[in-house]
Coordinates of C-alpha atoms in Angstrom, one line a residue:
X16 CA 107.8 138.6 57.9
X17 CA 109.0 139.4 61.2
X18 CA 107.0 141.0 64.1
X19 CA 107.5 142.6 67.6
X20 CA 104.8 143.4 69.4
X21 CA 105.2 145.1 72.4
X22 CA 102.3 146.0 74.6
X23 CA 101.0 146.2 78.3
X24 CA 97.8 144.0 78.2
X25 CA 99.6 140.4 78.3
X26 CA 96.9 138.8 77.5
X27 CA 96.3 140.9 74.2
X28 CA 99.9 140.5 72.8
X29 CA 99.8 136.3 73.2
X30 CA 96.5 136.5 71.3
X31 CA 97.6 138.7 69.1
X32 CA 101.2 136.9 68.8
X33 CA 98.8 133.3 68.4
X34 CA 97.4 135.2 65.4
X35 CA 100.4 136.1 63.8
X36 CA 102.3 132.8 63.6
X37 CA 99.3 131.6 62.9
X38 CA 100.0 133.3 59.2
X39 CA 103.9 132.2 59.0
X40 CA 105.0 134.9 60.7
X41 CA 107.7 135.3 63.0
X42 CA 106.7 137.1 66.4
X43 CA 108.6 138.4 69.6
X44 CA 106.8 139.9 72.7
X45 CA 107.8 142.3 75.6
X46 CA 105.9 144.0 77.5
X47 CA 107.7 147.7 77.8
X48 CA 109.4 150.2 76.0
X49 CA 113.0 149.4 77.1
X50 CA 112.8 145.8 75.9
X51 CA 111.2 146.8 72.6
X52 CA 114.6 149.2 72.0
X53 CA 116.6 146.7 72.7
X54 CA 115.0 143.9 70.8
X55 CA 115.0 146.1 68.0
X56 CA 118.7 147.2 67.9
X57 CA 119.2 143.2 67.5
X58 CA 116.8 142.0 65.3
X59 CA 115.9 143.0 61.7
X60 CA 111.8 143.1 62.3
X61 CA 110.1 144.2 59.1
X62 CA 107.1 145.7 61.5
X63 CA 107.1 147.0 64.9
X64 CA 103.6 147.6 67.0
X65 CA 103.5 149.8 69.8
X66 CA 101.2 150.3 73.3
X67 CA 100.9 153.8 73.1
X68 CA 101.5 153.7 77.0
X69 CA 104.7 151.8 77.6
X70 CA 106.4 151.6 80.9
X71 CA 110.3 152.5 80.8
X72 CA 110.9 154.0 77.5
X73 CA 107.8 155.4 76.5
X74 CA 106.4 154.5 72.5
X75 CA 106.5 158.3 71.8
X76 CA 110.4 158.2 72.6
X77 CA 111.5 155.1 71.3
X78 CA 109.4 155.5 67.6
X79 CA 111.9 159.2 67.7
X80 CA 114.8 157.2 68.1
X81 CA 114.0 154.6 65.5
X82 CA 113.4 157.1 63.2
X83 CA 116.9 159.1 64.3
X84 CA 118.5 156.1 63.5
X85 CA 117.7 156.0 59.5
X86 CA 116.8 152.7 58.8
X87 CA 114.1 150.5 60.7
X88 CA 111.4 148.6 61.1
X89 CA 107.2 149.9 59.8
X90 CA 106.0 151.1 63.4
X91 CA 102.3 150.6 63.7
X92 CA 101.2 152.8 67.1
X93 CA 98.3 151.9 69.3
X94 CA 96.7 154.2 71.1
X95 CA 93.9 154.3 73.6
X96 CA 93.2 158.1 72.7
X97 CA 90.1 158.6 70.2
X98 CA 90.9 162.1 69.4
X99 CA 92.3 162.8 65.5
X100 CA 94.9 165.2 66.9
X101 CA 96.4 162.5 68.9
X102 CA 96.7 159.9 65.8
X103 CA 97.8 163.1 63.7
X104 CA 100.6 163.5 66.6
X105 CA 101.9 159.8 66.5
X106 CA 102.3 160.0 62.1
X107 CA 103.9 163.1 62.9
X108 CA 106.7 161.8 65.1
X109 CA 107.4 159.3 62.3
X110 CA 104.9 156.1 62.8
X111 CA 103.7 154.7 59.9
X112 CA 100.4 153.9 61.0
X113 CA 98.0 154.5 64.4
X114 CA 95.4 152.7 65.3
X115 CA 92.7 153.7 68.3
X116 CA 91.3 150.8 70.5
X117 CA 88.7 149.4 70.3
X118 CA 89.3 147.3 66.9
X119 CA 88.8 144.5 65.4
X120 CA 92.1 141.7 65.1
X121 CA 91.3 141.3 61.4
X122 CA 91.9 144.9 60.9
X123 CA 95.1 144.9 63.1
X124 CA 96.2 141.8 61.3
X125 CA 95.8 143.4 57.9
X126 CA 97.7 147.0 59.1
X127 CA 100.8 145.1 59.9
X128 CA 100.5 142.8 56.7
X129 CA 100.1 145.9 54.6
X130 CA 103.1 147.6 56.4
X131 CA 105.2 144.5 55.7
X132 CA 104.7 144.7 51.7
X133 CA 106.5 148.2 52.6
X134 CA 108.8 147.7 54.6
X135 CA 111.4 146.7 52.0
X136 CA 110.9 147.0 48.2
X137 CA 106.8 146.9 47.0
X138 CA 106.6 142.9 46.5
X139 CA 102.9 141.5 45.3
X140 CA 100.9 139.8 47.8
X141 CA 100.8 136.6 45.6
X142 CA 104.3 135.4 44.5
X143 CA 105.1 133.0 41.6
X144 CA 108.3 131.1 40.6
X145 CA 108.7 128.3 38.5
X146 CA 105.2 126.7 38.7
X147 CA 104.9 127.3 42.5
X148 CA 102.3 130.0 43.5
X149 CA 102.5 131.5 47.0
X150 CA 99.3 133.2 47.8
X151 CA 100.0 135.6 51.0
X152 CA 96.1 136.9 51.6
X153 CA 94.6 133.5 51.7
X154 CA 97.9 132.0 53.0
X155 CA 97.8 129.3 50.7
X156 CA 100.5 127.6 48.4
X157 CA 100.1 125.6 45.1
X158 CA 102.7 123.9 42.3
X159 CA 101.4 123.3 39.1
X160 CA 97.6 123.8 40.4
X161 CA 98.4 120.9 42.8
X162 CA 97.6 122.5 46.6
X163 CA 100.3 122.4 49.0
X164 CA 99.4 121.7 52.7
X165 CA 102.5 123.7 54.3
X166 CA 103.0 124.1 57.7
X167 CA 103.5 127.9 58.9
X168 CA 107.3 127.7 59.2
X169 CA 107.1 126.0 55.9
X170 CA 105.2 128.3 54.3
X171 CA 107.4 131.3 55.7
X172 CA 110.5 129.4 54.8
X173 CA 109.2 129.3 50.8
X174 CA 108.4 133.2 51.7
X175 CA 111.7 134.0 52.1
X176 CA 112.9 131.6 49.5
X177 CA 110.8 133.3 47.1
X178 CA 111.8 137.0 48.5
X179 CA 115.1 136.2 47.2
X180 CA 114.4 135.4 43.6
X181 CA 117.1 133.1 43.1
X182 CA 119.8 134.5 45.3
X183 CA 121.5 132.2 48.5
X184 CA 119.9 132.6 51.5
X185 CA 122.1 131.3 54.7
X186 CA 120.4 129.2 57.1
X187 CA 121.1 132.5 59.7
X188 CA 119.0 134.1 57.6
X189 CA 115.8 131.7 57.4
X190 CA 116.4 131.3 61.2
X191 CA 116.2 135.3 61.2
X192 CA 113.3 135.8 59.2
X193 CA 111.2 132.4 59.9
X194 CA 111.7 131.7 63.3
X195 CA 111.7 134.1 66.7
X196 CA 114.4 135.0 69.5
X197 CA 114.1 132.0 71.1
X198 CA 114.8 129.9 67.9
X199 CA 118.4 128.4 68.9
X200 CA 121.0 129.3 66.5
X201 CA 122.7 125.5 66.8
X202 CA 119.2 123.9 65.6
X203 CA 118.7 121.3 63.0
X204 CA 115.2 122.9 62.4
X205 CA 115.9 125.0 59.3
X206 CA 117.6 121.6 57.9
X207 CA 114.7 120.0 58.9
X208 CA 112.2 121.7 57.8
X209 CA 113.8 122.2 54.5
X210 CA 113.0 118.4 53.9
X211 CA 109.6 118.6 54.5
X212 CA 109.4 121.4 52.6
X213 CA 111.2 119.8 49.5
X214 CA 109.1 116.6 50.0
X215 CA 106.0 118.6 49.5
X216 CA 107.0 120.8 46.8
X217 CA 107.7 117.8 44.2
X218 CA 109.7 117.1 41.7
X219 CA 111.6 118.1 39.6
X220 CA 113.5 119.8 42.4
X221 CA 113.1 123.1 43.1
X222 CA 115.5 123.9 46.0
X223 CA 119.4 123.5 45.5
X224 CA 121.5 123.2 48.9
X225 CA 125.2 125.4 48.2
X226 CA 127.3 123.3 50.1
X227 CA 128.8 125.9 53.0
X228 CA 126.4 128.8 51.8
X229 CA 123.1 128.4 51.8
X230 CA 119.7 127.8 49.8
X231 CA 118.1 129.1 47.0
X232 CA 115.5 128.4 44.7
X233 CA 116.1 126.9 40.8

């Protein structure tokens, strides 16, 4: 999955953006509204969170034109405003979800998880192919009952793998979906970890290289 968070409390976002990579996800930050509309014209995020009080382009504005635009990311709002008619106001302009400070950041954690299962086609929360069990909630990964001790980009690398059911996915697209904006597009790392990954998985092989293409799964 793919994140932005954009936010005013600095401190807040890092945590928050610790938090999320922490579970194989792939996070970028800025810190007003301007950024966040630009970030999101290039980038295919899956969910979006908003500060309520964004500087530049305010959240109200820019969830309007992301919604004006037909497709997008989820957009999870946060607002600082306790009243209902406020969170009512924020679904209405097209967020998907609103959430009022103060809150807990397992609950925020488990809003954006739930708005990536939608944010494409409904996928379950615990995937299987071929032996290999990827279990999202608990963020843990077996083969065969054998435990697999993945590292995050690992485990969000056989995420994406397994998203695809079979299909080729470039190594553009794993350094889309797996890794941030910083991630350098002339990097070994998806080669890289791809190796690792295929060390840990086992044999019989699971992952076939197409020479030019990409990867997919067996």
């Amino acid at each position: 999955m793919r994140v932005l968070i954009a936010g005013v409390d600095q401190a807040f976002v890092a945590a928050t953006a610790r938090e999320l990579r922490r579970l194989s996800m792939a996070v970028d930050v800025c810190h007003e509204g301007g950024g966040a509309l630009e970030r999101i014209g290039l980038h295919d995020y899956d969910v979006v969170v908003l500060d309520a009080e964004l500087p530049s382009v305010p959240a109200d504005e820019l969830v309007r034109k992301v919604v004006a635009s037909g497709e997008g990311p989820r957009l999870l709002l946060l607002t600082r405003s306790t009243e209902a008619l406020d969170r009512v106001e924020g679904l209405a302009i097209g967020a998907d979800d609103v959430l009022s400070w103060p809150f807990a950041t397992i609950e925020l954690v488990a809003r954006i998880q739930a708005l990536g299962r939608r944010s494409v086609r409904a996928l379950p929360p615990v995937r299987r192919w071929q032996g290999v069990v990827l279990d999202l909630p608990r963020h843990q990964a077996s083969r065969e009952g054998r435990f697999l001790q993945l590292s995050p980009k690992e485990f969000a690398v056989l995420d994406v793998l397994m998203r695809a059911s079979g299909v080729v996915v470039s190594a553009e697209e794993l350094l889309e979906k797996a890794w941030d904006e910083n991630a350098d597009p002339f990097t070994n790392a998806v080669r890289v970890t791809m190796m690792t990954l295929r060390r840990k998985l086992g044999p019989p092989s699971l992952i076939e290289t197409v020479p030019g293409v990409g990867y997919r799964l067996r």
